[in-house]
mmCIF file of C-alpha atoms in Angstrom:
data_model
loop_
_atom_site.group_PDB
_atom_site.id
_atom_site.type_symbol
_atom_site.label_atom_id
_atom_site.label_comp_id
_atom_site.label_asym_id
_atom_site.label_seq_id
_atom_site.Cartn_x
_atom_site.Cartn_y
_atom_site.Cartn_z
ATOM 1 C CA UNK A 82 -44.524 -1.832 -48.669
ATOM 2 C CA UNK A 83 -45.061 -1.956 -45.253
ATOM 3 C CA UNK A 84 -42.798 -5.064 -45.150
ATOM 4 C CA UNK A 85 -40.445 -3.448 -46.676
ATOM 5 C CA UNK A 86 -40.791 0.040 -43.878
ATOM 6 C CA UNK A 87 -40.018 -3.128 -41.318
ATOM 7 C CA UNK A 88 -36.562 -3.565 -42.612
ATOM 8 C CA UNK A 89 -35.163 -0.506 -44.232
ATOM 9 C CA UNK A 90 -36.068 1.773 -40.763
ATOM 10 C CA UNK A 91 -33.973 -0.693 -38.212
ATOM 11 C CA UNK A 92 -31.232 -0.756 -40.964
ATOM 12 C CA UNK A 93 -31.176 3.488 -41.154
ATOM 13 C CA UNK A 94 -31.142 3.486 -37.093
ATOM 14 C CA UNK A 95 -27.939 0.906 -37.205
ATOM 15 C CA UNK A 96 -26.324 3.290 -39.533
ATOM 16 C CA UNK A 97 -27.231 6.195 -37.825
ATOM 17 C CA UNK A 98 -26.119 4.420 -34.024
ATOM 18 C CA UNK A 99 -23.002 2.874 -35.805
ATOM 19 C CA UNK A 100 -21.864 6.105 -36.882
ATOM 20 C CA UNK A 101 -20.996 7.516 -33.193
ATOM 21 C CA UNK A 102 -20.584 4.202 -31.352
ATOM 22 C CA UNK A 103 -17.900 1.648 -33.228
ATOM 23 C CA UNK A 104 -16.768 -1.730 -31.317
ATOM 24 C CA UNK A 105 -13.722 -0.246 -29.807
ATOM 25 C CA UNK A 106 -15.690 2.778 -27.999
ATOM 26 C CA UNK A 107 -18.180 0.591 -27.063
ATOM 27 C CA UNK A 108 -15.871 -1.860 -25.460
ATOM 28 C CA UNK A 109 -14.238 0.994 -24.232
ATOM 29 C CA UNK A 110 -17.162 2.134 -22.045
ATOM 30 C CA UNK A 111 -17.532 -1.156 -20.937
ATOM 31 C CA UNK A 112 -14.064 -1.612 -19.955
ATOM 32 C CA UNK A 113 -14.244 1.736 -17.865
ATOM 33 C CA UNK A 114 -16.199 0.157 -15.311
ATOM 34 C CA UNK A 115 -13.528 -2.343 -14.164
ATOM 35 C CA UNK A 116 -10.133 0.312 -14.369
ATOM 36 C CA UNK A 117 -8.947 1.206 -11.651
ATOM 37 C CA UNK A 118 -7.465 4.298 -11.059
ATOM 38 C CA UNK A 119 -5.115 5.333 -8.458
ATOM 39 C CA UNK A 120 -4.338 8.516 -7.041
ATOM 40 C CA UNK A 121 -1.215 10.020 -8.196
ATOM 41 C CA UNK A 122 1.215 11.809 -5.817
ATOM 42 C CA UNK A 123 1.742 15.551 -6.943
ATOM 43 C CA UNK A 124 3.867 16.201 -4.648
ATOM 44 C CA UNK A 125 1.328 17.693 -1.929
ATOM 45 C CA UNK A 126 2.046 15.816 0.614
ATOM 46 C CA UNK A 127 3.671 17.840 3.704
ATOM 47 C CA UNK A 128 7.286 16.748 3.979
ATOM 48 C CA UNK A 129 9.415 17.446 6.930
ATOM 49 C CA UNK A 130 10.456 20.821 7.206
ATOM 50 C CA UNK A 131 6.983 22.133 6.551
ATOM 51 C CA UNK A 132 4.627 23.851 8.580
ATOM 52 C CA UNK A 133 1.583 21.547 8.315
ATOM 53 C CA UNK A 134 3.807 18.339 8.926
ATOM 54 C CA UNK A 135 3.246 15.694 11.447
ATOM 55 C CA UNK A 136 5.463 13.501 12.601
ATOM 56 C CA UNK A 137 3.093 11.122 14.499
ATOM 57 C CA UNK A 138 1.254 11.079 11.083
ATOM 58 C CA UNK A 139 4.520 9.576 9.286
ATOM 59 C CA UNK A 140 2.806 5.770 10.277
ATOM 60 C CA UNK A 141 -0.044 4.325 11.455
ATOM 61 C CA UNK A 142 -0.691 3.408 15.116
ATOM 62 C CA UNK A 143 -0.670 -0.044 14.519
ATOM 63 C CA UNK A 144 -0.293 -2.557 11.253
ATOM 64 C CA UNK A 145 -1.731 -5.920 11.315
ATOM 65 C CA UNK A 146 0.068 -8.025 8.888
ATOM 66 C CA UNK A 147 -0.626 -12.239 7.688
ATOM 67 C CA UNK A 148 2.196 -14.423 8.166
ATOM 68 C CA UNK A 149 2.045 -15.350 4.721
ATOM 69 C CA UNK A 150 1.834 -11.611 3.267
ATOM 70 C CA UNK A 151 4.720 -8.949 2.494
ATOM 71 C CA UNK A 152 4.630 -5.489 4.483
ATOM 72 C CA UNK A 153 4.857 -2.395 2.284
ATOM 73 C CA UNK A 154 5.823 1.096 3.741
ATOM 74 C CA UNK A 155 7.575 4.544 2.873
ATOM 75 C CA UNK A 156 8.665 7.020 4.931
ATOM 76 C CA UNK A 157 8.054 10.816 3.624
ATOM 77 C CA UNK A 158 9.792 12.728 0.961
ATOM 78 C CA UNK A 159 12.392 14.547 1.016
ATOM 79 C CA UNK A 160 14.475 13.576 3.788
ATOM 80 C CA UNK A 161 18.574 13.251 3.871
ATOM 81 C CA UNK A 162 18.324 10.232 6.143
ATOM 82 C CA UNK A 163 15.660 7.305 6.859
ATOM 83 C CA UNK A 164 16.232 4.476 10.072
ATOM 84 C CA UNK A 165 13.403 1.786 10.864
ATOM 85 C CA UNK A 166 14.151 -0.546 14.008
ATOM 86 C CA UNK A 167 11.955 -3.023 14.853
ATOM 87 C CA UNK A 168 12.062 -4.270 18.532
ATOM 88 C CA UNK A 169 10.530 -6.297 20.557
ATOM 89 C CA UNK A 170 8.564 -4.669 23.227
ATOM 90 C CA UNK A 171 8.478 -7.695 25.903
ATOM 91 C CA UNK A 172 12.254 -7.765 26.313
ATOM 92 C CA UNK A 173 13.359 -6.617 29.891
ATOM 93 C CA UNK A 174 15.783 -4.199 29.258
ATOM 94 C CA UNK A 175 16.961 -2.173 32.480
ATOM 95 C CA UNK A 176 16.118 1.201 33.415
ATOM 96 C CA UNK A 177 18.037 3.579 30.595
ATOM 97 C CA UNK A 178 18.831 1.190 28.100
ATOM 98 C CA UNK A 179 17.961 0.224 24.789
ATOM 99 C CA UNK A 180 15.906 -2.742 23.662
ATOM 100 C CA UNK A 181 17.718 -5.110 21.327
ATOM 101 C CA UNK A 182 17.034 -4.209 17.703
ATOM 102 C CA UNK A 183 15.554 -7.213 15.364
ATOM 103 C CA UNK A 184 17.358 -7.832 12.668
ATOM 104 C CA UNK A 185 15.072 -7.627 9.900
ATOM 105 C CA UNK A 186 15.340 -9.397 6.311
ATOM 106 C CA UNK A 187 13.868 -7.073 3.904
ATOM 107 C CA UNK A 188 12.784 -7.290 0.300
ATOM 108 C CA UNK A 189 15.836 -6.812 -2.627
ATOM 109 C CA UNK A 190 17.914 -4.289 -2.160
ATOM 110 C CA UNK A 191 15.795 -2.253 0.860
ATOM 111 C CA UNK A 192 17.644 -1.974 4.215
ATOM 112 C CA UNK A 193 17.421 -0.476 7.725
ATOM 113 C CA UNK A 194 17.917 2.819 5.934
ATOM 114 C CA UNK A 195 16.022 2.968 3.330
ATOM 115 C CA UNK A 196 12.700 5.449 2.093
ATOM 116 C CA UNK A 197 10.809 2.008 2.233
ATOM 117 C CA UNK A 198 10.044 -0.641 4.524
ATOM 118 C CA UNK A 199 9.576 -3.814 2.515
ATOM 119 C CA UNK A 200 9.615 -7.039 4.267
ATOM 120 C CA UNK A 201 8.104 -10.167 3.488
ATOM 121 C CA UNK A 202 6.953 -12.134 6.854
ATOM 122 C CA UNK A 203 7.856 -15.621 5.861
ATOM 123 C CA UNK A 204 11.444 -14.486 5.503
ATOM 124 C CA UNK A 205 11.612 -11.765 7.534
ATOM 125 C CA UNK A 206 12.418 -12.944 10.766
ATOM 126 C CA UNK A 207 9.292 -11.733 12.397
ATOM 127 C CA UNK A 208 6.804 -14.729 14.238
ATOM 128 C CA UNK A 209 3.498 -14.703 13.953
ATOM 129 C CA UNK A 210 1.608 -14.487 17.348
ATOM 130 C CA UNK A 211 4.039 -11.446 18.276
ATOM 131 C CA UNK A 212 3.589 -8.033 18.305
ATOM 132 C CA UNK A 213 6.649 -5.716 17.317
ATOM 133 C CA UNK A 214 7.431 -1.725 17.867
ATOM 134 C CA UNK A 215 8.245 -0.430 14.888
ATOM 135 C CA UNK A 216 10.289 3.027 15.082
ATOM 136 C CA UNK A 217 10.641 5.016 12.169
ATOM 137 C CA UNK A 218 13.187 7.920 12.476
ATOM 138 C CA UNK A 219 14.059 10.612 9.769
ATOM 139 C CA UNK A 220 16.021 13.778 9.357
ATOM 140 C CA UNK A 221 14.204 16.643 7.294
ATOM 141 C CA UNK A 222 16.466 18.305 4.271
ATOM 142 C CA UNK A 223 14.665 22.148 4.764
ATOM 143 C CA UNK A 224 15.254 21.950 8.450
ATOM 144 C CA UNK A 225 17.982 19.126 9.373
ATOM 145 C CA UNK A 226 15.578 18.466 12.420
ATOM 146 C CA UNK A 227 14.835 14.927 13.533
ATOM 147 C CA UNK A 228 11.458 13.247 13.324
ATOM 148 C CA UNK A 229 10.154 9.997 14.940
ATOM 149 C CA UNK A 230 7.435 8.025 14.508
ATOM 150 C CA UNK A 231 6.350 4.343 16.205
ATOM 151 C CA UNK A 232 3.611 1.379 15.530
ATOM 152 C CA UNK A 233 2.523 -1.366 16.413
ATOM 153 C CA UNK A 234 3.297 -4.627 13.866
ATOM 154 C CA UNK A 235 1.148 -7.091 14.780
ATOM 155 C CA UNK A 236 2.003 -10.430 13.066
ATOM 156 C CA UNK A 237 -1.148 -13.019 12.712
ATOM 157 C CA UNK A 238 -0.965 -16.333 11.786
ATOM 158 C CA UNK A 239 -3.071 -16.609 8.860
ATOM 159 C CA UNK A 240 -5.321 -19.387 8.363
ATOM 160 C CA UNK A 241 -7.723 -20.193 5.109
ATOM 161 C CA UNK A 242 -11.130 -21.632 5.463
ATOM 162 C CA UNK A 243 -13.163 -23.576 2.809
ATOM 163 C CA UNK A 244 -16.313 -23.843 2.849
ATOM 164 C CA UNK A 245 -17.231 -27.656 1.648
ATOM 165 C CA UNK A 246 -20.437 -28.748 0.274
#
């Protein structure tokens, strides 16, 4: 009998587990762990035009990219027109004039005025060991005003170390 209270109480607490917990919503908790989520944009972001907007917020002070990776940016919302130049800040350009603009090679369809700023650095144009000004300019569609922005694109040669045993 007591044999028999061995096997027929682990078999009741199986039932009674397996009831609330099949395969699939245990491999669902497990799975959990290793989503990832991202934030979604609802559209809270200031854009230009509002009061809490920024325009030196718009980028970064400075971006340190591998020459073997792609650079990914957007400008803000809402805006009727988008212009990033990328120059080089070591060219002597006299007093009142404007540095030469590099002609960058961006990713698919993306140009000099699009919402993003897709390059990738093999292809691009840009050297590694340089560091470029990147100017991001944009005109508001509440307010028609102009915004600027600048960073620093710092372009590293990148290098991959192994350990060996």
């Amino acid at each position: 009998m007591n044999k028999l209270r061995f096997v027929v109480i682990p078999l009741l607490l199986l039932l009674v587990i397996g009831c609330s917990n099949s395969v699939q919503t245990m491999l669902d908790d497990y799975n959990s762990n290793f989503t990832v989520t991202h934030a979604v944009d609802d559209g809270s972001a200031p854009v230009p035009g509002d009061p809490d907007f920024v325009a030196e917020d718009m980028l970064f002070t400075e971006y340190y990219i591998a020459s073997d990776d792609t650079l990914n940016l957007c400008a803000p919302l809402k805006c009727n027109s988008y212009r990033w130049v990328v120059t080089d800040p070591e060219e002597n350009v006299p007093d009142g004039g404007t540095p030469t603009e590099i002609d960058v090679v961006m990713f698919e369809e993306r140009d000099k005025v699009s919402r993003e700023f897709i390059t990738y650095i093999p292809d691009s144009g840009l050297v590694a060991g340089k560091t470029y000004k990147l100017t991001l300019t944009v005109v508001g569609t509440a307010d028609r005003k102009t915004y600027t922005d600048t960073a620093g694109l710092v372009i590293y040669k990148h290098y991959e170390f192994r350990n060996s045993e």
